[in-house]
CSV table of C-alpha atoms in Angstrom, one decimal:
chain,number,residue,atom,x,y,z
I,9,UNK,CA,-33.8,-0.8,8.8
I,10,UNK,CA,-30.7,-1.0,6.5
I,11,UNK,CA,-30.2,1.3,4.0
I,12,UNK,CA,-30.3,-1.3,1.5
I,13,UNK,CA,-33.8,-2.7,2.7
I,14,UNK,CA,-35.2,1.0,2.8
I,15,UNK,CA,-34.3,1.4,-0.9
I,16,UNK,CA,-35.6,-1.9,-1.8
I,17,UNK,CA,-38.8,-0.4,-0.5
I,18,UNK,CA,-38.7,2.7,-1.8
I,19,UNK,CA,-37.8,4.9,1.0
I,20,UNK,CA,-35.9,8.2,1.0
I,21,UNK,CA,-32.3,7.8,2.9
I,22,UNK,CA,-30.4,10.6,3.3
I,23,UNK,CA,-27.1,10.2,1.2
I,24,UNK,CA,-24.2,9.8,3.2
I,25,UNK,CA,-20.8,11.8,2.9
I,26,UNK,CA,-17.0,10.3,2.0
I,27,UNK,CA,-15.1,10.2,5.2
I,28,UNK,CA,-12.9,13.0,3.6
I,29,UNK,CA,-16.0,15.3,3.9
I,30,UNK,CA,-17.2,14.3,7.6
I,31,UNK,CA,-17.1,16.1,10.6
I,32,UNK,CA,-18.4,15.3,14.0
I,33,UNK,CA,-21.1,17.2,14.4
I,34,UNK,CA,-21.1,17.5,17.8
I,35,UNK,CA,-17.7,18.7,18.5
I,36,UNK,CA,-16.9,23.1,18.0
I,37,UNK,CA,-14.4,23.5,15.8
I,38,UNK,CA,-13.3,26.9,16.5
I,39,UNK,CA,-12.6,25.9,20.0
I,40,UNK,CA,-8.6,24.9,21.5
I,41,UNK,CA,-7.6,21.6,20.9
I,42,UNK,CA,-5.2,19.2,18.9
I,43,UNK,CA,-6.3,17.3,15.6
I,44,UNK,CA,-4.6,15.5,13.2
I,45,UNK,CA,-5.3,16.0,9.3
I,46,UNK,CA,-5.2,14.2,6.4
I,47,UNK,CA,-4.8,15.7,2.8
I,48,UNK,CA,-5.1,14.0,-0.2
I,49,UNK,CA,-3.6,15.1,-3.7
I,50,UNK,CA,-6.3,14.4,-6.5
I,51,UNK,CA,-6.4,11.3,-8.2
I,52,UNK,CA,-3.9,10.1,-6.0
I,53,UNK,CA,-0.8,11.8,-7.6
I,54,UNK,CA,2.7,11.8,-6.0
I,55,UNK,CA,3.6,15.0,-6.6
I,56,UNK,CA,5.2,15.7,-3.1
I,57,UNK,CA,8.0,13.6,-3.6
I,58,UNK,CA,9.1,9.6,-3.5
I,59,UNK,CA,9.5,6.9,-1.5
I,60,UNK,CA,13.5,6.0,-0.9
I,61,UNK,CA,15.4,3.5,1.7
I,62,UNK,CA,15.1,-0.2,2.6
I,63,UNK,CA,13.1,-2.0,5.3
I,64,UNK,CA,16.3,-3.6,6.6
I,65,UNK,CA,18.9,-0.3,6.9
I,66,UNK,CA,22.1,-1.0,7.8
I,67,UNK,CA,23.3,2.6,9.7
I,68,UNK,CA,26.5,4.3,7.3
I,69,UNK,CA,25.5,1.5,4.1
I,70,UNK,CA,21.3,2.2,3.6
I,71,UNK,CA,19.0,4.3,4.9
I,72,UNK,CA,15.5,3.6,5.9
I,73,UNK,CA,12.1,4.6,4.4
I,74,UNK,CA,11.6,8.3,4.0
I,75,UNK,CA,10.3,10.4,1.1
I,76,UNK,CA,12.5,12.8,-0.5
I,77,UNK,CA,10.7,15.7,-1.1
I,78,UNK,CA,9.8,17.3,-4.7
I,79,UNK,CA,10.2,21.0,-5.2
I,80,UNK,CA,6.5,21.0,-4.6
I,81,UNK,CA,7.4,19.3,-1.2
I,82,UNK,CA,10.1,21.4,-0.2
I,83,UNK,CA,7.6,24.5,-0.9
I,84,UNK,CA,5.5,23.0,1.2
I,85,UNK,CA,7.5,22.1,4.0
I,86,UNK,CA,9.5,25.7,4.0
I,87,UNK,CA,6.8,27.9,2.8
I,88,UNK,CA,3.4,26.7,3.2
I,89,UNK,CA,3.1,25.6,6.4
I,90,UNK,CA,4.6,28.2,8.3
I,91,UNK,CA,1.6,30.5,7.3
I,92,UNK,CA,-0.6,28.5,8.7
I,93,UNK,CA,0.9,30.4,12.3
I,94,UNK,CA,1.1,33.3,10.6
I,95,UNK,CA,-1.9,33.7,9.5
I,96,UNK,CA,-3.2,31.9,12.5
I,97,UNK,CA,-1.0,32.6,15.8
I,98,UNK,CA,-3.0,30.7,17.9
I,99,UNK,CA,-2.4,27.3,15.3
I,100,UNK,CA,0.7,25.5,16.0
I,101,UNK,CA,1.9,22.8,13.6
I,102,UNK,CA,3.1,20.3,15.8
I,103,UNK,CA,4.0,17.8,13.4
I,104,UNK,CA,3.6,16.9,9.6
I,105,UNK,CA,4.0,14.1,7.6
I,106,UNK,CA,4.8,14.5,3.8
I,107,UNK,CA,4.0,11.8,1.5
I,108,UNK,CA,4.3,11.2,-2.0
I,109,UNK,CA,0.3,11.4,-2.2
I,110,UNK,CA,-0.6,13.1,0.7
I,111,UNK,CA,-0.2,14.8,3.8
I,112,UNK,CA,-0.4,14.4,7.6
I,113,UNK,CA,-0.5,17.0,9.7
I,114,UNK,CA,-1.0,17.1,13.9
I,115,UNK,CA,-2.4,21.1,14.5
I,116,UNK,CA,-2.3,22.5,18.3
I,117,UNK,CA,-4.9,25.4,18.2
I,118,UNK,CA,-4.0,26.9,21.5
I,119,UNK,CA,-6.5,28.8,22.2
I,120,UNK,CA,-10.1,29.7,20.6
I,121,UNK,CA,-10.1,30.8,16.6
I,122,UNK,CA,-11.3,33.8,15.7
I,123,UNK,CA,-15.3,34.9,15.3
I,124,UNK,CA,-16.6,34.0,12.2
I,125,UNK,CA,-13.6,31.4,11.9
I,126,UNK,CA,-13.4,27.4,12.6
I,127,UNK,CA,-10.5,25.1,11.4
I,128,UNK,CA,-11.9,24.5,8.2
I,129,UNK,CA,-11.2,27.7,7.0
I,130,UNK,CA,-7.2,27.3,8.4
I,131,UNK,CA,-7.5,23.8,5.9
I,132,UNK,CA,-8.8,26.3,3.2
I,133,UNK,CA,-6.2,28.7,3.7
I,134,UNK,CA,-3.3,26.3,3.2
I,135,UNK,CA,-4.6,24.7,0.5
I,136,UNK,CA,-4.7,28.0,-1.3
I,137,UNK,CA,-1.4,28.5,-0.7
I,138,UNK,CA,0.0,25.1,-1.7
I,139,UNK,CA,-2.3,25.2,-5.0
I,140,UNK,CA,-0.8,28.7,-5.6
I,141,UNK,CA,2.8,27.3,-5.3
I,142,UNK,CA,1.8,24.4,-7.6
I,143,UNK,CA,0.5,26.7,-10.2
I,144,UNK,CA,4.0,28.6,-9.6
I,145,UNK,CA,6.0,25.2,-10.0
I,146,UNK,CA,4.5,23.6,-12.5
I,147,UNK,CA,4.6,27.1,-14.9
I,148,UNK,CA,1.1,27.0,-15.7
I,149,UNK,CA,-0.7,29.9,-17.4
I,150,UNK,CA,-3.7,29.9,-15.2
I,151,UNK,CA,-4.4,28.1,-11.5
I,152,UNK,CA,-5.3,24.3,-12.4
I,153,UNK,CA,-9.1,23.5,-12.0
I,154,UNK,CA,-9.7,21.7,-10.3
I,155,UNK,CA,-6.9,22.4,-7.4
I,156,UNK,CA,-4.3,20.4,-5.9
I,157,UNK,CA,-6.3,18.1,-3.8
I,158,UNK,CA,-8.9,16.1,-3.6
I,159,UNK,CA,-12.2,17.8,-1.7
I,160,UNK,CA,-13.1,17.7,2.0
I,161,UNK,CA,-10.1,16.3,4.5
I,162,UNK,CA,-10.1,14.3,7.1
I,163,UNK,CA,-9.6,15.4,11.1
I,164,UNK,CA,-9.0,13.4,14.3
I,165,UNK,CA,-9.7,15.3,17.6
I,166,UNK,CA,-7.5,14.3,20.8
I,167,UNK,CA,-9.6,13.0,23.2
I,168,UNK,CA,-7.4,11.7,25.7
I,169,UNK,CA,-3.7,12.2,26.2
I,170,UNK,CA,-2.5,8.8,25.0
I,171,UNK,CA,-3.8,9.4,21.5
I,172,UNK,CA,-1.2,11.7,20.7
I,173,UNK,CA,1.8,9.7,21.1
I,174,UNK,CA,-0.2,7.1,18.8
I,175,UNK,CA,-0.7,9.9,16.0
I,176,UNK,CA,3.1,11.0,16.5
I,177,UNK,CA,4.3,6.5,15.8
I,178,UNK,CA,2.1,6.6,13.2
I,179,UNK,CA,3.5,9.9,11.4
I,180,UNK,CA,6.8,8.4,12.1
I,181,UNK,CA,6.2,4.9,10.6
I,182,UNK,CA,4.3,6.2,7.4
I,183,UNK,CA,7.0,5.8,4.9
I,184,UNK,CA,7.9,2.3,6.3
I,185,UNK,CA,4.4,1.3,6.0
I,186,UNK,CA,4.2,2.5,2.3
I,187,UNK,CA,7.5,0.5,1.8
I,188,UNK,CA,6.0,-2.6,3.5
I,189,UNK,CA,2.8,-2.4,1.3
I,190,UNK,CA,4.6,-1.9,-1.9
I,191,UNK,CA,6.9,-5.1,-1.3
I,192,UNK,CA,3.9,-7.3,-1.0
I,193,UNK,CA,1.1,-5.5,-3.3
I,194,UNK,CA,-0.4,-8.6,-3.1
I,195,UNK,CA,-1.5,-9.1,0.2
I,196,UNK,CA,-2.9,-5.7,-0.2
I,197,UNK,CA,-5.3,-5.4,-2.8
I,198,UNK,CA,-8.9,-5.6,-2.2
I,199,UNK,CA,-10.3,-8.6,-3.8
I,200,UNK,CA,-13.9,-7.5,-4.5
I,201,UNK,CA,-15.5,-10.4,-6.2
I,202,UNK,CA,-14.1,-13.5,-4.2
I,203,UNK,CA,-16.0,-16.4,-4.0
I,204,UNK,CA,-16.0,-18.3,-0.7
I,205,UNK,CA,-18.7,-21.1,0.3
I,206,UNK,CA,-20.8,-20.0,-2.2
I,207,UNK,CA,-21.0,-16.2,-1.5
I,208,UNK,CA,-19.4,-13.6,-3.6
I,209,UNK,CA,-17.1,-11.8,-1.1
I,210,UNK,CA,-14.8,-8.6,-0.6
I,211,UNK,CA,-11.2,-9.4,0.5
I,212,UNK,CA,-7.8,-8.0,1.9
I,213,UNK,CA,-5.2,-10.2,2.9
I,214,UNK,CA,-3.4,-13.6,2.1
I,215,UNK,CA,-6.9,-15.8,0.6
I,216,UNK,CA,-4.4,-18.7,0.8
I,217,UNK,CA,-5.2,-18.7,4.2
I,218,UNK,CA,-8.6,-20.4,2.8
I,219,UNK,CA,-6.8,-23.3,1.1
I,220,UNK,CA,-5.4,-24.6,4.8
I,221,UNK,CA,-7.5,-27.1,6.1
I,222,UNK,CA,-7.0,-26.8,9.8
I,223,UNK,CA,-9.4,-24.2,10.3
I,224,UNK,CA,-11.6,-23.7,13.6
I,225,UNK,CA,-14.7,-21.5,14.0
I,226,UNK,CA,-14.4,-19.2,17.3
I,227,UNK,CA,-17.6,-18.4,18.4
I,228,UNK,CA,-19.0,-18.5,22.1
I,229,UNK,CA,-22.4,-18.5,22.8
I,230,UNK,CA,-23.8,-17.0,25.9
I,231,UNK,CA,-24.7,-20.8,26.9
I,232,UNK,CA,-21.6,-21.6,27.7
I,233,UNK,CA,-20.5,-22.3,31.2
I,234,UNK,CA,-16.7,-20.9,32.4
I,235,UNK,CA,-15.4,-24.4,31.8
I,236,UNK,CA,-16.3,-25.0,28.4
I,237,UNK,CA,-15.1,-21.5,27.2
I,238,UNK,CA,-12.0,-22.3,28.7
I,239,UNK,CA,-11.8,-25.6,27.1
I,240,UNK,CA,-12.9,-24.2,23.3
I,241,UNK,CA,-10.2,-21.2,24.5
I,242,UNK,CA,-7.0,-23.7,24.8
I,243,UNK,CA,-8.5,-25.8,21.4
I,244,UNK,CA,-8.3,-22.5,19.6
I,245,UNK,CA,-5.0,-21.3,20.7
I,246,UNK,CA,-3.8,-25.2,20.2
I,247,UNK,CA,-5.0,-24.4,16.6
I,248,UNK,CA,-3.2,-21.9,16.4
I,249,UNK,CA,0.1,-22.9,17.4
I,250,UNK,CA,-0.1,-25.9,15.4
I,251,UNK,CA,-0.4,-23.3,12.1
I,252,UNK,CA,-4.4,-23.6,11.7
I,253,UNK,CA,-6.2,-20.7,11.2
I,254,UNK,CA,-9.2,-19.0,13.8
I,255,UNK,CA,-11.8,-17.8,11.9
I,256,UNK,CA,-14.1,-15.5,13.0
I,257,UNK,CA,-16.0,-12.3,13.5
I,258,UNK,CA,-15.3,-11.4,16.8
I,259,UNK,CA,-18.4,-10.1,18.2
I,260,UNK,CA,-18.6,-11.1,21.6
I,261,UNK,CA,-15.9,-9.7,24.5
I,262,UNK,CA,-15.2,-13.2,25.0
I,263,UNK,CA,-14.3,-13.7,21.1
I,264,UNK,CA,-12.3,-10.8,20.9
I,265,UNK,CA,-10.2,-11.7,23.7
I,266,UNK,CA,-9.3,-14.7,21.8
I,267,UNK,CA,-8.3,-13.7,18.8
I,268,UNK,CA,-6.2,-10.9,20.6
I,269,UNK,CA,-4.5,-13.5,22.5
I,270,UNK,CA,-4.1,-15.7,19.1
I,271,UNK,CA,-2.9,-12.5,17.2
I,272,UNK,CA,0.0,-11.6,20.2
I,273,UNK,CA,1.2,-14.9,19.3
I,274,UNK,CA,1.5,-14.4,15.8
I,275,UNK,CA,-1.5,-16.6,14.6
I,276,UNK,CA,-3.5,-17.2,11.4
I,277,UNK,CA,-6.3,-15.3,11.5
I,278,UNK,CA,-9.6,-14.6,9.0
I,279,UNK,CA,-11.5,-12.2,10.5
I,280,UNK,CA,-15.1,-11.7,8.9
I,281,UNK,CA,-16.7,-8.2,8.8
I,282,UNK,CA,-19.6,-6.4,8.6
I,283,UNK,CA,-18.4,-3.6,6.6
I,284,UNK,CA,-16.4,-4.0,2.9
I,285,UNK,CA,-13.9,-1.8,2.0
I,286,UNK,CA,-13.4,1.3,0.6
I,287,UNK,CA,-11.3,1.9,-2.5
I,288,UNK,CA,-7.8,3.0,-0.7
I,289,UNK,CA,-8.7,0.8,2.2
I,290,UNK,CA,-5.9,-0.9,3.9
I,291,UNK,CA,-5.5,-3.0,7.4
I,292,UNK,CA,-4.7,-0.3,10.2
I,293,UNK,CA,-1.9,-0.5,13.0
I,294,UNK,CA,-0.7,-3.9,13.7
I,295,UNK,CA,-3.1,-5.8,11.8
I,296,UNK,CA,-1.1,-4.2,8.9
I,297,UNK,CA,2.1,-6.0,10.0
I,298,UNK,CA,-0.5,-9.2,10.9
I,299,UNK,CA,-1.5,-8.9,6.8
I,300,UNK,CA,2.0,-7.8,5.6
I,301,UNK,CA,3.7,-11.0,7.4
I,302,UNK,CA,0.8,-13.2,5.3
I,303,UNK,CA,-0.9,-14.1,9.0
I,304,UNK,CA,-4.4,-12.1,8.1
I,305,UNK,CA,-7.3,-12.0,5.7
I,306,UNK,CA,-10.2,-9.9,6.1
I,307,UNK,CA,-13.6,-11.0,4.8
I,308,UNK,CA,-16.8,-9.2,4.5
I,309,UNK,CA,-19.6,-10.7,2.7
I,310,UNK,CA,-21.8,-7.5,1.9
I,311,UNK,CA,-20.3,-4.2,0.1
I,312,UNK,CA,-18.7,-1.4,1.7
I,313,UNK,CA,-20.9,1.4,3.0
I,314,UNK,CA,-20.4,5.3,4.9
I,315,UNK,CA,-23.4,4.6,7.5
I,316,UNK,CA,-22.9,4.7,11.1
I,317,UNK,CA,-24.4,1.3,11.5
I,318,UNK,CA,-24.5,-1.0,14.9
I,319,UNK,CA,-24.4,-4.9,13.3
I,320,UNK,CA,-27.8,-6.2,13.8
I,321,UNK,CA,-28.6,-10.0,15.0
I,322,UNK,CA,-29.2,-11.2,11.9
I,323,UNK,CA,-26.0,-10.4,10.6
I,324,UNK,CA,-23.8,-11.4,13.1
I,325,UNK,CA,-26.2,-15.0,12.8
I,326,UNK,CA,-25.4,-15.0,9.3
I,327,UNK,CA,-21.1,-14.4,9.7
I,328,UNK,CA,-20.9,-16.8,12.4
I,329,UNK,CA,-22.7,-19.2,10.2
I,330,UNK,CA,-20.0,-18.1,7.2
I,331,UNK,CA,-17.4,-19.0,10.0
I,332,UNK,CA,-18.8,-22.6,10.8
I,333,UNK,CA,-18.7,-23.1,7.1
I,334,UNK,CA,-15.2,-22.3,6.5
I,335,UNK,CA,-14.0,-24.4,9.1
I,336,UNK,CA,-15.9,-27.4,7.8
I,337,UNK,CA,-18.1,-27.5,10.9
């Protein structure tokens, strides 16, 4: 049962937490490891500095996207975070990311925190400090309630090795990203009443992608025999390369692998989902780029939500169905 069908019948459901305030439950957070944090400033201020450079830097004339840090940054940068080892020998800032709004932050706990003490309380620590240096800055007569950022953070916990040169790009590439998405605000707000075949939508992306005709549905059906996914596979791609657009919730292995293949080759996509978006939500690693270059438009018929939800039959039914429907089929 949904959690929208359980309140429709009057059921208690359990509220469920921002992602800033999640942890996973099943992982010991005083134990080694390496995580990557994200802190927000409250209401989205940028008090840690601005955005300078150019997308296209030409080496001795421009330089590319990088924030220039506020006093507040530089405090932070000099000061703040080098008492997180202080205080904590056995925390290792491997790498940090300043933002105008926020803050990224890759920790290496070395080796077990002390008892009593779990990596919360090394996030609460340095907030402390960097609201105490904000109070300092900004010349205020008491400590500003409520503090510097927002509540709760989010954490990332390494898994495998490969995930750590991913965090360490993506660190890297932040400012370009910011500089990207400011460029082309456009294709980046979340549209969150858009009608489309007669259903009031959420949206992110280039909805002109809607207006183009040539549009073909890519769904396989486990009927299918090896030849005539290999046919509909080489009509889809053909669409593609011709400038259609593949629309599509990619569901099935088989789905996915097409609109992989169709997204390598710089295709039009609209991909339909079962989730809408959150407020600050944005497309994520190269389906960024895919939205930035106009090529993407992410649909989802039903609002966003925090549950940890597998899609149920009915709903992947009812977004292939969507999918037929925008591609006149």
């Amino acid at each position: 049962m949904t959690r929208e069908e359980a309140l429709s019948l009057g059921k208690a459901v359990a509220p469920t937490q921002p992602s800033m305030q999640r942890r996973m439950r099943s992982h010991d957070y005083h134990r080694a490891g390496f995580y990557m944090l994200t802190l927000v400033v409250r209401d989205r201020q940028p008090l840690f500095g601005s955005l300078q450079g150019c997308l296209n830097a030409v080496p001795g004339v421009s330089e590319p996207p990088h924030v220039v840090p506020s006093p507040l940054g530089r405090a932070i940068l000099e000061e703040e975070i080098l008492k997180v080892h202080r205080y904590y020998p056995m925390v290792d800032v491997w790498r940090l990311c300043l933002m105008p709004d926020h803050l990224h932050i890759i920790l290496r706990v070395t080796d077990d925190l002390p008892a009593g003490k779990h990596l919360g309380h090394v996030v609460a620590g340095f907030k402390s400090g960097c609201n105490k240096a904000y109070w300092r800055l900004s010349q205020m007569a008491s400590p500003p309630r409520p503090g510097l950022f927002e509540e709760g953070y989010n954490d990332k916990i390494l898994i495998h090795e490969g995930q750590l040169d991913t965090w360490k790009r993506y660190l890297i590439d932040n400012p370009r990203r910011l500089l990207v998405k400011r460029q082309h605000p456009g294709l980046f707000t979340i549209l969150r009443e858009l009608t489309v075949e007669g259903e009031v939508c959420q949206a992110v992306g280039n909805h002109f992608l809607l207006d183009i005709p040539d549009k073909m549905a890519v769904i396989v059906h486990r009927r299918y025999t090896d030849v005539e996914n290999e046919r509909l596979r080489a009509e889809w791609l053909a669409c593609g390369e011709r400038g259609g657009v593949l629309v599509s919730a990619a569901i099935s292995p088989k789905e996915k692998a097409v609109l992989r293949e169709s997204f390598n080759r710089g295709h039009r996509i609209i991909l339909l989902r079962e989730n809408g978006f959150p407020p600050l939500y944005k497309p994520s690693g190269e389906s960024f780029y895919a939205c930035a270059q106009g090529l993407l438009l992410e649909l989802s018929p039903w609002p966003y939500h925090n549950d940890r939800r597998v899609i149920t039959r009915l709903q992947c039914l009812h977004l292939n169905a969507l999918a037929e429907r925008l591609a006149g089929r």
